Structures are given as C-alpha cells and as structure tokens.
CSV table of C-alpha atoms in Angstrom, one decimal:
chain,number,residue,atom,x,y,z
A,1,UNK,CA,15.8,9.4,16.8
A,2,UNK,CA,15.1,8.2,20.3
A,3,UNK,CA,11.0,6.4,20.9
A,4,UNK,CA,11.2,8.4,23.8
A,5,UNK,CA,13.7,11.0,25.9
A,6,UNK,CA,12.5,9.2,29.1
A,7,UNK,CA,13.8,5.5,28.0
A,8,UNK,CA,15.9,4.1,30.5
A,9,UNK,CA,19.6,3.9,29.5
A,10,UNK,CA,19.3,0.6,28.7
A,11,UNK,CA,16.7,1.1,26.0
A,12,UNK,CA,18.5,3.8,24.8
A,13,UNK,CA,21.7,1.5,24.3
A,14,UNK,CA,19.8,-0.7,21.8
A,15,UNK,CA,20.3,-0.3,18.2
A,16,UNK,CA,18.2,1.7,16.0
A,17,UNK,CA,16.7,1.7,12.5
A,18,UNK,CA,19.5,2.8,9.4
A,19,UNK,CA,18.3,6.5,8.1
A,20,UNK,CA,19.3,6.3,4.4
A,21,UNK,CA,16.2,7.0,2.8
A,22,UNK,CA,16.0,10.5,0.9
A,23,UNK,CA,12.9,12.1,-0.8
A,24,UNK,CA,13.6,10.6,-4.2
A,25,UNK,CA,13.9,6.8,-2.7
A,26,UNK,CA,10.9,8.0,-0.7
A,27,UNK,CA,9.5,8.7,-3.8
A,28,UNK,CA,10.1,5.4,-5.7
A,29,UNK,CA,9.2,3.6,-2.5
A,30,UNK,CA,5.1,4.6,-2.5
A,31,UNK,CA,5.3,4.4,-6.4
A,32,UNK,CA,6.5,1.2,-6.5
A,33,UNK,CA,3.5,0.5,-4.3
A,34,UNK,CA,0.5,1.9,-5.9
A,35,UNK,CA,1.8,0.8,-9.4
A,36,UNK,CA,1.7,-2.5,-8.1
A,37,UNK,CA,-1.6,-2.2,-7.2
A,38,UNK,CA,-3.6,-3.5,-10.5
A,39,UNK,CA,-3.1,-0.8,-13.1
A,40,UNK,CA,-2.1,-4.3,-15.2
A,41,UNK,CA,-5.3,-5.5,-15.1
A,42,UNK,CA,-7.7,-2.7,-13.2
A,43,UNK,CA,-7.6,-0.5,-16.9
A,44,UNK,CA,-9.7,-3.3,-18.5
A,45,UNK,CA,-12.3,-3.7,-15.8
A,46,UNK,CA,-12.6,0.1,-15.1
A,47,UNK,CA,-13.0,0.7,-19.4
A,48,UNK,CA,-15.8,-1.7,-19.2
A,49,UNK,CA,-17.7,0.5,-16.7
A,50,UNK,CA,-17.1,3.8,-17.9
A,51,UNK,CA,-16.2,3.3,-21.8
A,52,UNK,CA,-13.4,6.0,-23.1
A,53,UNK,CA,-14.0,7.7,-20.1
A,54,UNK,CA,-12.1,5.8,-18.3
A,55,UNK,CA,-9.1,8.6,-18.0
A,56,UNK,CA,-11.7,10.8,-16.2
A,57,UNK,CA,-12.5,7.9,-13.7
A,58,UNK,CA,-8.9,8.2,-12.9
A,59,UNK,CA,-8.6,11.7,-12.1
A,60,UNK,CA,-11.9,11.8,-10.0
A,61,UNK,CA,-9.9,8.9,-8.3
A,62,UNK,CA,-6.9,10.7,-7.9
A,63,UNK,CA,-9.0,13.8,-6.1
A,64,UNK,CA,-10.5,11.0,-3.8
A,65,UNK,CA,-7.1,9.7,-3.3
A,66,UNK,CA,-5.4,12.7,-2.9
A,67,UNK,CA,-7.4,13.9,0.2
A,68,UNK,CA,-6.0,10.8,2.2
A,69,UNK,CA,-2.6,11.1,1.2
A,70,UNK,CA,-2.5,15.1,2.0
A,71,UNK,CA,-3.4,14.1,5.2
A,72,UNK,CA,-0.8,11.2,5.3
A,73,UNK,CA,1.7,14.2,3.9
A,74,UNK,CA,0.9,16.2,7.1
A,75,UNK,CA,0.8,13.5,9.6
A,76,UNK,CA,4.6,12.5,8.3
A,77,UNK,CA,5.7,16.2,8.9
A,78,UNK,CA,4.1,16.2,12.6
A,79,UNK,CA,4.7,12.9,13.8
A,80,UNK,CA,7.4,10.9,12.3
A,81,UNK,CA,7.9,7.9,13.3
A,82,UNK,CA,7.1,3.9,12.9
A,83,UNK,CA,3.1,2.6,13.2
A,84,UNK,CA,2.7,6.1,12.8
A,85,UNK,CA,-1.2,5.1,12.0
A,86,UNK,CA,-1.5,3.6,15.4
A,87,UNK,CA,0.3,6.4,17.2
A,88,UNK,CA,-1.7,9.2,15.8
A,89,UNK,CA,-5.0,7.2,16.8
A,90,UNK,CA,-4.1,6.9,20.1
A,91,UNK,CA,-2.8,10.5,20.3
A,92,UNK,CA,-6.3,12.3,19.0
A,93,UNK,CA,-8.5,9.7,20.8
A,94,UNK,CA,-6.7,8.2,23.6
A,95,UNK,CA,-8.3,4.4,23.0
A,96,UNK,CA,-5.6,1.8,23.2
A,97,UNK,CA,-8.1,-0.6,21.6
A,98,UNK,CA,-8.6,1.7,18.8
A,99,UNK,CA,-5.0,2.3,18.1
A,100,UNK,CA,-4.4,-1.5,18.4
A,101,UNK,CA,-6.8,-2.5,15.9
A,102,UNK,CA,-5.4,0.3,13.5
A,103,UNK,CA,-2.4,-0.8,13.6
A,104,UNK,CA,-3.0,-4.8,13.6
A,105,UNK,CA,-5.8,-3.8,10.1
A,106,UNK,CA,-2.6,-2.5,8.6
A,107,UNK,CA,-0.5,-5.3,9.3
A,108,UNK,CA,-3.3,-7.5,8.5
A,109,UNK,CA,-3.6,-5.5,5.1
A,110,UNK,CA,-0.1,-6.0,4.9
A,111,UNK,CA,0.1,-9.4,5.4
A,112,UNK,CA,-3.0,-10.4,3.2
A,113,UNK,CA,-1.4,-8.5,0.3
A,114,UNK,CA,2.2,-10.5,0.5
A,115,UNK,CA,0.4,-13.6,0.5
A,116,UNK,CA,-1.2,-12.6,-2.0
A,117,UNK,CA,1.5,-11.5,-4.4
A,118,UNK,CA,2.9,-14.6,-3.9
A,119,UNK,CA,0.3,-16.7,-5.3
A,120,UNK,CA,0.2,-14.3,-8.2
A,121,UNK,CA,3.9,-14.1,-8.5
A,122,UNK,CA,4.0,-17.9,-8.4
A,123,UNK,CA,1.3,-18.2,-11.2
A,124,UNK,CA,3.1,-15.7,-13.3
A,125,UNK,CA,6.9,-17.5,-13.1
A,126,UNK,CA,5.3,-21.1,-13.6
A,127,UNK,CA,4.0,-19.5,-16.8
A,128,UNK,CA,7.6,-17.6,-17.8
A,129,UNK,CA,9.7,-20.4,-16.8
A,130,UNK,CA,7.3,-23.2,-18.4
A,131,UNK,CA,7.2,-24.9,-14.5
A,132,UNK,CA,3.6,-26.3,-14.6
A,133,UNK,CA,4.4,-29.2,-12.8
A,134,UNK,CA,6.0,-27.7,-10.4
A,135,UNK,CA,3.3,-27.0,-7.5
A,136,UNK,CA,2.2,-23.2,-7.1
A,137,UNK,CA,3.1,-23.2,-3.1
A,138,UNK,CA,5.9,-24.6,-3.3
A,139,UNK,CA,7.0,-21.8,-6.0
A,140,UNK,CA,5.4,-19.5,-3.7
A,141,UNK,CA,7.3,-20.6,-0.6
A,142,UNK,CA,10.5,-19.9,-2.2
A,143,UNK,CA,9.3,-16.8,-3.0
A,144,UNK,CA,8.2,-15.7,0.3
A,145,UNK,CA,11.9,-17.3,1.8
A,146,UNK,CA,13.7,-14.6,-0.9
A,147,UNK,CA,11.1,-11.7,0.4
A,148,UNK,CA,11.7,-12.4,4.4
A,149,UNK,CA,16.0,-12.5,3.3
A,150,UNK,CA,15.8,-9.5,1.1
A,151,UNK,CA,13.7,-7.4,3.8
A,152,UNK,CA,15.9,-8.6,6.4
A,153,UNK,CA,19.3,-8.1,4.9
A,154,UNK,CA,18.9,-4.4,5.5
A,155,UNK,CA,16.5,-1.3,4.5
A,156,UNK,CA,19.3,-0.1,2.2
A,157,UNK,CA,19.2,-3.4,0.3
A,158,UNK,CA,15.7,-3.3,0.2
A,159,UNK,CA,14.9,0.3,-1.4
A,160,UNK,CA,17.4,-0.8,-4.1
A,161,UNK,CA,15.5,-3.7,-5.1
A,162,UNK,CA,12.5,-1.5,-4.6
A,163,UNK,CA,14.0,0.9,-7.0
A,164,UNK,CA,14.7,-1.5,-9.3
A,165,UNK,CA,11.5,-3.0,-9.3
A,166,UNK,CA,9.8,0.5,-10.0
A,167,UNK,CA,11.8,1.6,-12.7
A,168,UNK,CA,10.7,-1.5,-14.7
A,169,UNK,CA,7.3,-1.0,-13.8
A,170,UNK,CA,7.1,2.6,-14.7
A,171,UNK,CA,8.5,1.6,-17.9
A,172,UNK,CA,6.5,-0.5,-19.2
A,173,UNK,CA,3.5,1.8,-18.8
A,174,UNK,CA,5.7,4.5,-20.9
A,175,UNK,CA,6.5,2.0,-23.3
A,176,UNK,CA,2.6,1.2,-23.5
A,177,UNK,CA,2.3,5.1,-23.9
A,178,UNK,CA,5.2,5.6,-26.3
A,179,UNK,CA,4.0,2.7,-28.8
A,180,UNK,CA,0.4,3.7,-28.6
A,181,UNK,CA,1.1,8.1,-28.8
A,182,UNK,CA,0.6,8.2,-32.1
A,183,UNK,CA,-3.2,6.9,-31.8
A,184,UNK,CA,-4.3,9.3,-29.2
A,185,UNK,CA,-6.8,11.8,-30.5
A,186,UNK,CA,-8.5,8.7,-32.7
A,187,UNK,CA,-11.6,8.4,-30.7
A,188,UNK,CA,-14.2,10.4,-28.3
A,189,UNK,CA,-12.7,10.5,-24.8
A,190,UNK,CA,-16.0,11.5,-23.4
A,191,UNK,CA,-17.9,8.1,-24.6
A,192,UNK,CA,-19.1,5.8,-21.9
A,193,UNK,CA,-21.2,2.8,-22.3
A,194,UNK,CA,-24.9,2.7,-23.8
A,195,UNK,CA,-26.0,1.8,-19.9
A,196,UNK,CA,-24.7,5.1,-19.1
A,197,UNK,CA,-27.5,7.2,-20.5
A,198,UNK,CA,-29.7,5.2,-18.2
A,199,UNK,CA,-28.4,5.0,-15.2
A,200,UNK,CA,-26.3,9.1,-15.4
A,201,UNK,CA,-23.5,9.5,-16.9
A,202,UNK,CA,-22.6,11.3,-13.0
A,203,UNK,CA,-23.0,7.9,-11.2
A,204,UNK,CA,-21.3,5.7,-14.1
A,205,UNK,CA,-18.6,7.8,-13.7
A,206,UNK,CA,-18.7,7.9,-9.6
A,207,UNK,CA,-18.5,4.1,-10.1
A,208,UNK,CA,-15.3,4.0,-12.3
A,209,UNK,CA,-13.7,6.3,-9.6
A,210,UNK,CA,-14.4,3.7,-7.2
A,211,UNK,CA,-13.0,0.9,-9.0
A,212,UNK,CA,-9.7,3.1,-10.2
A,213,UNK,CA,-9.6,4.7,-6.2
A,214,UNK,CA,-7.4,1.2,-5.7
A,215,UNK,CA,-5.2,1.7,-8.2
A,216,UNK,CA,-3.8,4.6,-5.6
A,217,UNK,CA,-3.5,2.5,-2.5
A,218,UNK,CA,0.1,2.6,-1.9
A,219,UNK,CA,1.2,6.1,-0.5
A,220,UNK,CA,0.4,5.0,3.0
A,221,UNK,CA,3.8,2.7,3.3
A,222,UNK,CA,5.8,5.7,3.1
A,223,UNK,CA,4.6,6.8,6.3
A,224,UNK,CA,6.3,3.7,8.0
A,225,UNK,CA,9.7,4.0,7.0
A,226,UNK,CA,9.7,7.6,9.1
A,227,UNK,CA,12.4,6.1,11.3
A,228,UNK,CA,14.6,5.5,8.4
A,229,UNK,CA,14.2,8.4,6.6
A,230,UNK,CA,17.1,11.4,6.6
A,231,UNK,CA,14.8,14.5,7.7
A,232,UNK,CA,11.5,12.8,8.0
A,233,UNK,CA,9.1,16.0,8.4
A,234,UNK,CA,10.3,17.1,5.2
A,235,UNK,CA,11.2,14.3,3.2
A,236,UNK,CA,7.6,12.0,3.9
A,237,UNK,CA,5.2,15.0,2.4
A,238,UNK,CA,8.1,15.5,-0.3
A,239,UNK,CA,8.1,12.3,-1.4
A,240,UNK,CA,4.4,11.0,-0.7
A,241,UNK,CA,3.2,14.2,-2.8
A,242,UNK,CA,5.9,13.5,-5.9
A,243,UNK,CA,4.7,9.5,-5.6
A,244,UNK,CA,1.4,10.4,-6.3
A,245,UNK,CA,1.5,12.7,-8.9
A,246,UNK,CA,3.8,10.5,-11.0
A,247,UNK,CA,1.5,8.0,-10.4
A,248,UNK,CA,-1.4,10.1,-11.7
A,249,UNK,CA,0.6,11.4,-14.7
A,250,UNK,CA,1.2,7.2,-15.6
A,251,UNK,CA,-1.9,6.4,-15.2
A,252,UNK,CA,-3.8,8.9,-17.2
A,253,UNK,CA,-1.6,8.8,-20.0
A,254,UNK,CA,-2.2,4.8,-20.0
A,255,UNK,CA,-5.6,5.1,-19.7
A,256,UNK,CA,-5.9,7.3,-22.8
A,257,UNK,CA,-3.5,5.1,-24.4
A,258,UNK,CA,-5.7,1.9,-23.7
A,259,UNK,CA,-8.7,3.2,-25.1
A,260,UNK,CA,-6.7,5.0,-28.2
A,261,UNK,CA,-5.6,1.6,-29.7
A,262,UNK,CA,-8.6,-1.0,-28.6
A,263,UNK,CA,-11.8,0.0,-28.5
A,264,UNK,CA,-13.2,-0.1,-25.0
A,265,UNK,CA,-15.7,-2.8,-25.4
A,266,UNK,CA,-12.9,-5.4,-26.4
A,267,UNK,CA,-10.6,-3.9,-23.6
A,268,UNK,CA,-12.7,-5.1,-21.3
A,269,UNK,CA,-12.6,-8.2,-22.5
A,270,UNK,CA,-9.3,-8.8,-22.9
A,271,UNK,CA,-7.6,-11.4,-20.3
A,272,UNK,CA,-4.4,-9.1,-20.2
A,273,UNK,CA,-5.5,-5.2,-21.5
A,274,UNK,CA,-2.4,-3.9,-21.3
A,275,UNK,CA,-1.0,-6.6,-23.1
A,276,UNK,CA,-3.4,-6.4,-26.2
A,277,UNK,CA,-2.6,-2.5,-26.0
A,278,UNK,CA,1.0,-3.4,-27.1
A,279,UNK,CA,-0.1,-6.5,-29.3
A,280,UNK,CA,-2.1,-4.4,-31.4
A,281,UNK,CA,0.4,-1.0,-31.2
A,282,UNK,CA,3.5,-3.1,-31.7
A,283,UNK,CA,3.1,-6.4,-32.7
A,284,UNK,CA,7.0,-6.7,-32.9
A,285,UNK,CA,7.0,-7.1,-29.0
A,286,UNK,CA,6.8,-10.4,-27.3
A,287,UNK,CA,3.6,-10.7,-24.7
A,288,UNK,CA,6.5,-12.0,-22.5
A,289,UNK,CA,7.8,-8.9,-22.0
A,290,UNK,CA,4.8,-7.7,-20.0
A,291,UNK,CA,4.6,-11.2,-18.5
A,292,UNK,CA,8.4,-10.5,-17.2
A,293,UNK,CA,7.7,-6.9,-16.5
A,294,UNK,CA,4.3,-8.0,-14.1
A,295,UNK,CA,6.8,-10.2,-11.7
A,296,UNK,CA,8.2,-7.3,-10.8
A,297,UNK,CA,5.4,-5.1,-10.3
A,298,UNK,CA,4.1,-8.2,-8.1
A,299,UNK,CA,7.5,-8.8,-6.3
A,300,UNK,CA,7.7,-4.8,-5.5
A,301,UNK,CA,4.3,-4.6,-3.9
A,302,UNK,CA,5.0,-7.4,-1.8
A,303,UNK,CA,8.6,-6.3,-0.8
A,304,UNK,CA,6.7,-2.5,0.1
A,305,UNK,CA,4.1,-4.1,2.7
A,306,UNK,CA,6.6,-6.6,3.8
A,307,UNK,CA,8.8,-3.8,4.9
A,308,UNK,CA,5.5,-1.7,5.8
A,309,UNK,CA,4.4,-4.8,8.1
A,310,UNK,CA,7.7,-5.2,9.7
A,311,UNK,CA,8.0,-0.9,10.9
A,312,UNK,CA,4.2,-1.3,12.3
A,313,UNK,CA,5.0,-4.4,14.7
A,314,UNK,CA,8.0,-2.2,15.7
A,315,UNK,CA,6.3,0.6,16.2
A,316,UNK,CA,3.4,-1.0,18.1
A,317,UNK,CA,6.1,-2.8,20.3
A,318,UNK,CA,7.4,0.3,21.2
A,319,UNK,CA,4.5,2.1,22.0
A,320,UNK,CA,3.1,-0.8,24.4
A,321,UNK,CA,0.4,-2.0,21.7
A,322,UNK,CA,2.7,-5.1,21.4
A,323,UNK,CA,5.5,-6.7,23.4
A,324,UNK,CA,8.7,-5.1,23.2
A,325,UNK,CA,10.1,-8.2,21.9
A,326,UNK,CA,9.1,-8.0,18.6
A,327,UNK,CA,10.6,-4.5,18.1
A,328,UNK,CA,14.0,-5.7,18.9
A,329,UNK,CA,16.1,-4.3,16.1
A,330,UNK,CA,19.5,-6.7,14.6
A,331,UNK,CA,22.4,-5.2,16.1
A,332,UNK,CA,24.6,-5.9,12.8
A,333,UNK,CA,21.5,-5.6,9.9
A,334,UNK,CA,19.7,-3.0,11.8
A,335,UNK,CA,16.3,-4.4,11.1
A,336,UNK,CA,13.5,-5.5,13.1
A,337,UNK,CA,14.1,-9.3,12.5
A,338,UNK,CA,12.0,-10.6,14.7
A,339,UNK,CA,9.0,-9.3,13.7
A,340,UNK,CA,10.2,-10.2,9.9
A,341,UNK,CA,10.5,-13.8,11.2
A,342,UNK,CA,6.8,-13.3,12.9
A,343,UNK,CA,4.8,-12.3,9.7
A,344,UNK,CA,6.8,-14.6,7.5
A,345,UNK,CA,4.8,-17.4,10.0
A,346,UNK,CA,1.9,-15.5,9.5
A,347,UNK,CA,2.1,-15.2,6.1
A,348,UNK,CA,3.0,-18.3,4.6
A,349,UNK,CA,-1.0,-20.2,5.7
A,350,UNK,CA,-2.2,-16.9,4.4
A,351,UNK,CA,-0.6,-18.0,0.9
A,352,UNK,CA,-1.2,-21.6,0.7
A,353,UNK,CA,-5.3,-21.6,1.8
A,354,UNK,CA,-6.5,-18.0,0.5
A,355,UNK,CA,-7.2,-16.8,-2.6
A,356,UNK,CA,-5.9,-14.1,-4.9
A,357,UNK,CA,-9.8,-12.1,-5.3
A,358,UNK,CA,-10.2,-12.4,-1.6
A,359,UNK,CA,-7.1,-11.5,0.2
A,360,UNK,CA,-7.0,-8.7,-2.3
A,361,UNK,CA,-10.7,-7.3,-1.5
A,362,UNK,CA,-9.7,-7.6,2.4
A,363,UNK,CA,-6.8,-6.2,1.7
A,364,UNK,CA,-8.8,-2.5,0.8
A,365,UNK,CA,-11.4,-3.2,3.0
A,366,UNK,CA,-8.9,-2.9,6.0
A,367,UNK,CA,-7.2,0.1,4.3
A,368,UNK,CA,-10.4,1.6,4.0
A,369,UNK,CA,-11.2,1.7,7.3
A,370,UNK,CA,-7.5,2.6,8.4
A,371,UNK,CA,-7.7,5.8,6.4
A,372,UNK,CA,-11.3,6.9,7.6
A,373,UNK,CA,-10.0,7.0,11.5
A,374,UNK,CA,-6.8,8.2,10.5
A,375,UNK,CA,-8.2,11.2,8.7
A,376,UNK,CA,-10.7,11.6,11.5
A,377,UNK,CA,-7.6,11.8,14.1
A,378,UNK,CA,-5.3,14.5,12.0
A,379,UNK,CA,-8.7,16.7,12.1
A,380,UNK,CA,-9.1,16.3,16.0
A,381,UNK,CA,-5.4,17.0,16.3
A,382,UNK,CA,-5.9,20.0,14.0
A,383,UNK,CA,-8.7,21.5,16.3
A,384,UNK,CA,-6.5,20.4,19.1
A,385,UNK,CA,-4.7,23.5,21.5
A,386,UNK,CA,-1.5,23.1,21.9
A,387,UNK,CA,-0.5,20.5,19.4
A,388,UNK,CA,2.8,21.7,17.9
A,389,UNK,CA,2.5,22.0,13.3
A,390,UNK,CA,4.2,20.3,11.1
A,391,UNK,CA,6.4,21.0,8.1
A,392,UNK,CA,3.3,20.5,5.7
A,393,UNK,CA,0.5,21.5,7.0
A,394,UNK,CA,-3.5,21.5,5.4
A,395,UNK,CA,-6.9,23.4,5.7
A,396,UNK,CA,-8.9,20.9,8.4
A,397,UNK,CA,-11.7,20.7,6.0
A,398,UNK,CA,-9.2,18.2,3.7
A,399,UNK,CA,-9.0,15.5,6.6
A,400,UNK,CA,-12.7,15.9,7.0
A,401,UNK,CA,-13.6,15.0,3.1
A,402,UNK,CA,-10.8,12.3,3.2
A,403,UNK,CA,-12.6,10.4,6.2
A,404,UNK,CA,-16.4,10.9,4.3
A,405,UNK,CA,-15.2,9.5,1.0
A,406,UNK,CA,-13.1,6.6,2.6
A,407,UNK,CA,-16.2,5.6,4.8
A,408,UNK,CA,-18.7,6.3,1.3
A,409,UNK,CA,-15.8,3.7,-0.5
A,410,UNK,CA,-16.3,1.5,2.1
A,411,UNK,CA,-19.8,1.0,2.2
A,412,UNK,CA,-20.0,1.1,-1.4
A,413,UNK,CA,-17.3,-1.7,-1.6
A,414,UNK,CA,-19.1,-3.8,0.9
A,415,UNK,CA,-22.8,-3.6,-0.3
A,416,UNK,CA,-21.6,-4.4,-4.1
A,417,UNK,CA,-19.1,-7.0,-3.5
A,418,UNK,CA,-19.7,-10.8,-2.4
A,419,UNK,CA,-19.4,-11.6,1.7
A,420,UNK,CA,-16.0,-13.4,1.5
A,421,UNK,CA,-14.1,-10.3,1.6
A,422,UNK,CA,-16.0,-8.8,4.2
A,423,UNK,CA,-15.7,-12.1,6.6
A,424,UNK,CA,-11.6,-12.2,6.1
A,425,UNK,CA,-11.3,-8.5,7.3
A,426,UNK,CA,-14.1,-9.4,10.3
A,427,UNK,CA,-12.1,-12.4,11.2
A,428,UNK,CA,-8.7,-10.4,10.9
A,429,UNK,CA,-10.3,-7.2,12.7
A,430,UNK,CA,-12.0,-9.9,15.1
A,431,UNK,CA,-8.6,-11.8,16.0
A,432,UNK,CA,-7.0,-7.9,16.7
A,433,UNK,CA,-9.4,-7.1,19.2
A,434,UNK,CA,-9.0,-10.8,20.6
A,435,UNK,CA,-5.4,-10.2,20.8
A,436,UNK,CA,-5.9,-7.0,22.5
A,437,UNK,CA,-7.7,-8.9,25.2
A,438,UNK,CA,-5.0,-11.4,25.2
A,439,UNK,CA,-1.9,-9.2,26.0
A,440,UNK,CA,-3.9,-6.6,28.3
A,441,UNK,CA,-5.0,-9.8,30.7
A,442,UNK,CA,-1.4,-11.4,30.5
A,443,UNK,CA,0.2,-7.7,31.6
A,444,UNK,CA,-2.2,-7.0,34.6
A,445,UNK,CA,-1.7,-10.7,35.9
A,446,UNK,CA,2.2,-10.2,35.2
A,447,UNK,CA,1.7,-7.0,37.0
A,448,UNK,CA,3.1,-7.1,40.5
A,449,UNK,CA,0.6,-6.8,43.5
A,450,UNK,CA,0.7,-3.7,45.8
C-alpha cells in the first residue's frame, strides 16, 4: 500500500514493508503482548486487594479494556496503516503537536518497556544460568543486541519468534490451570478481604480492576503492524478481538486456579504466585520451569514494542511528524532499520540507569493517556460527515466510555502511586514537545525564502 497516491515517483520507487501477517499471527502477536504484561506476578498483588475475588476484578478489567480495544478494532478497519495512533489524532483534531506527542508517548512507552524487560530478563537468566558474577547490564546489553538483530532481520522472522514465545507463555498458564482443575470449586469465589466490609465491597473491587486493567495492555501493537498485514481492515479487528478474548479466557481461569490451591492471604505473599500455585498442585515440577517459561514471556513483550516502536517512527516519518530519514525501509530485509538502530541508542541508557517499578509505571501512564485521545479522536471521526466506515464498525457511545475510564485510570494511577513514575512520563512527554519545537524551527529555517 502506497503512504500516499500523490508521492512523487521517486518515493514511490522505495521499498515497502513485507505483508505476511494473517489474522491468526495477528492474533498471537497482541497476545504475546498482554501476557507479557505481569499476569506472573500481577495475580498475587491483585488477590491481596480483592481476596478470592480476584477472578471478578479481571472481568470488570476486561469490560474496561475491552472499550479501548473495540475502538482500536475499528480504527484498524478504517485507517490502516503505521503510527496509526498519531495519524488518527491528527485526522479528528488537526494539531500536529498533538499527534506528535501521541505518537512520541507510544514510542516512549515503547521504549521504556524494552528497557525494561531487559533488566528483568537479565535478572531472570543470571538466576537460570547461575551467572551472578556476571554484571546485569552487561547481560542486558547482549540481550538488547539479539532484540535490535532479531527485529531487524525481517517482520517474518520476528512473528515466528513471537509465536514461539506465546505458545510457551500460554502454556504455562494452562499447565497452572490443568494441575490446579481439580481444586476449583474448594473455596468461596465471592470472598474478599476483611477491609472490604469497610471500605464496600463496590470500590474494593473497582480497585482490583484497576490493578488487573494492565494485565490487558497489549492489544494496541497490533494496530502498528497495519502495513504488514495481508487485508488489514479485516484482519486488525479479527485478530485484536480473538487476542483479547483468549487473553480473558487465560486469565480468568488462572485467577480461579490461584486462589483454588493457595489461600489468598498467602498468595499475596508469595515472591512468585504462580510459582507456589504449581509448588503446591504439583510438587513434581521444578520452579525452574516457570523461571524458564518467564524469559520468554519477558523476551516476547520486548520483541512486540520493539517492533511496535520501530512502525510508529516509520509512520511518523512518513506523515512529516519526523524526518523522512528514519522511515527509510532496508531494500533487502524490508524493515525500517534505521529507526531500529535509533531506539536501540535510545534504549540502551534507558536499561542501564532506570529501574524495573519505574519504567514500568511510565510505561502505563503514557498508554494511558494515548488511549484517552485516541478514543476521543475515533468518536469525533464518528460524528464526522463524510468520513468513509470501516470493516468493523461500533456504537459512538463505546469510544466515549473508553476515553472516561482511561482518563478515571489515569488519575487514579497518579494520585495512588509515588511521583517517580509520573516525572519519567513528564520528562519523556516534556522532551516530545521539545522535539516538536526542534524539528518545526529547523524546517522553516531550511525552508527556502520567497
């Protein structure tokens, strides 16, 4: 697909993203994200809040969820193409700034989440492989070099690793279900915490929807592989929309699970839940299985937003937000290289000076923010005359609710949590808006006099 049927010929001449992807890869490709996303650990904290409950808290979460990633679903169908994000801000509002700082959040959220999985990933290999003296960057660093080659080497090669990495993931959350089925039904899955009867049992449980909302941050990469997806308006709401609800099927099956075998005051203290879920159901089964089985879940989420981070600078570059450079695409790999080559830079002081807690809570912060104007755009558009439906489209009312609860996540993220988080995405969303400035000043003194 050509960026634009008024692109000088020689613009037309250059290569182009590969289209391989199909709705089941699709599929795989946003699962592999959100399962990456702290399921692991996230069942533990989110059991502690809301007791045996916690399986509700999930599908509260998924309805919060969902409303973003229907709108996602519908965007794909009407517009699909790279940075789509960015080019559906500018399109309903008209604000380059806006759609710059959209798209430079995402990357940002996709740069602080690679850096770090790669300290986590690190961690987790110098545990497996017995490496404690070797140094945790310099473990990371290697594992940053394999992430740049793999994404790189081609989008084919990539959603192959990505499938790869997914299908171990998934099953180890059905082999936490399978070992633990036959102690489901052993306990009250309405129970929640003392505190509860408190503070209401409504808010307690508004609260654990909040925390487990992350677990579903994910379906918004598959929006950036548009370009190299075979029939995009039809396979990015096919496969966002299957993503999800295989997600949601995994999850509340593990959450039942968790609280089935370990009573939920102990799973909340556990230092791996999941872990002591399979410890206690199967004591057979090494706790280095799970420690094997959580590299990969690490590596996928960080191969996902590198790729995700790589199609938004080639996007942006091709819509002006960025210079045209970075969206030059490999004439043999057929992948934006230099923008691969830019956020490996990027990433690599990101790694080495942040930590895991922080970089992860800027990491939804940014998203947070991304989805509120994006839903807010797709209902403008909606109301809009004269802009042309899509393959999936929804009732404008959806967008509407997805932008309120992102904002209400937000704030409630913000005003609960500690002020590093919200200083990493005000410096990242700072430096956007400084770059903005940068690049608009360097065009109009480039720009020839009349």
């Amino acid at each position: 697909m050509k960026l634009s049927d008024q692109s000088p010929p020689k613009e037309r001449e250059r290569p182009e993203l590969h289209r391989s992807i199909g709705p089941v890869q699709l599929a795989l490709y946003g699962l592999g994200s959100m399962l990456g996303a702290g399921i692991y650990g996230l069942i533990g904290k989110a059991a502690g809040l809301v007791g045996n409950a916690v399986w509700l808290a999930f599908v509260v979460a998924l309805v919060a969820a969902l409303l973003t990633a229907l709108s996602y679903a519908s965007l794909g169908s009407r517009y699909p193409r790279a940075a789509g994000a960015a080019y559906v801000t500018e399109r309903a509002f008209g604000l380059p700034l806006l759609s710059f700082v959209v798209g430079l959040a995402l990357v940002c959220s996709g740069l602080t989440s690679v850096a770090a999985q790669s300290r986590v990933f690190a961690a987790n290999l110098a545990v497996l492989l017995n490496l404690e003296s070797v140094p945790l960057w310099w473990l990371a660093l290697g594992f940053l070099l394999v992430l740049a080659g793999i994404v790189f080497r081609g989008i084919r090669e990539s959603m192959w690793v990505n499938v790869l990495c997914t299908l171990v993931e998934a099953s180890g959350l059905i082999l936490v279900v399978a070992v633990g089925l036959s102690y489901w039904g052993s306990v009250d899955y309405l129970e929640m915490p003392p505190a509860a009867a408190e503070q209401g049992e409504g808010l307690i449980l508004v609260q654990g929807a909040v925390l487990t909302f992350f677990a579903f941050i994910g379906f918004e990469d598959t929006f950036n592989v548009a370009e190299e997806c075979r029939d995009p308006r039809r396979t990015i709401p096919l496969g966002l929309v299957l993503a999800m609800s295989m997600a949601a099927v995994l999850y509340i099956a593990v959450a039942v699970t968790a609280v089935s075998v370990v009573p939920w005051p102990e799973l909340a203290e556990a230092p791996g839940p999941i872990t002591e879920v399979v410890r206690r159901a199967a004591p057979l089964i090494s706790p280095i299985v799970f420690t094997g089985i959580t590299l990969f879940a690490v590596a996928n989420t960080a191969l996902v937003n590198y790729v995700t981070a790589s199609r938004l600078i080639y996007g942006m570059a091709h819509q002006g937000l960025l210079p045209l450079r970075l969206g030059e695409i490999h004439a043999e790999r057929r992948t934006p290289h230099i923008a691969i080559a830019a956020l490996f830079l990027v990433a690599v002081p990101l790694a080495l000076f942040g930590t895991i807690a922080e970089l992860a809570a800027a990491t939804v912060l940014l998203l947070l923010l991304v989805f509120a104007v994006v839903n807010s755009a797709l209902f403008v558009l909606k109301r809009r005359k004269g802009e042309q439906a899509g393959y999936f489209e929804i009732p404008p009312i959806i967008p509407a609710l997805g932008a309120l609860v992102c904002m209400a996540l937000l704030v409630v993220r913000v005003a609960t949590g500690d002020w590093q988080a919200p200083a990493i995405a005000g410096v990242l969303l700072a430096g956007s808006v400084a770059i903005y400035a940068l690049l608009r000043s360097t065009r109009v003194a480039a720009a020839p006099s009349p």
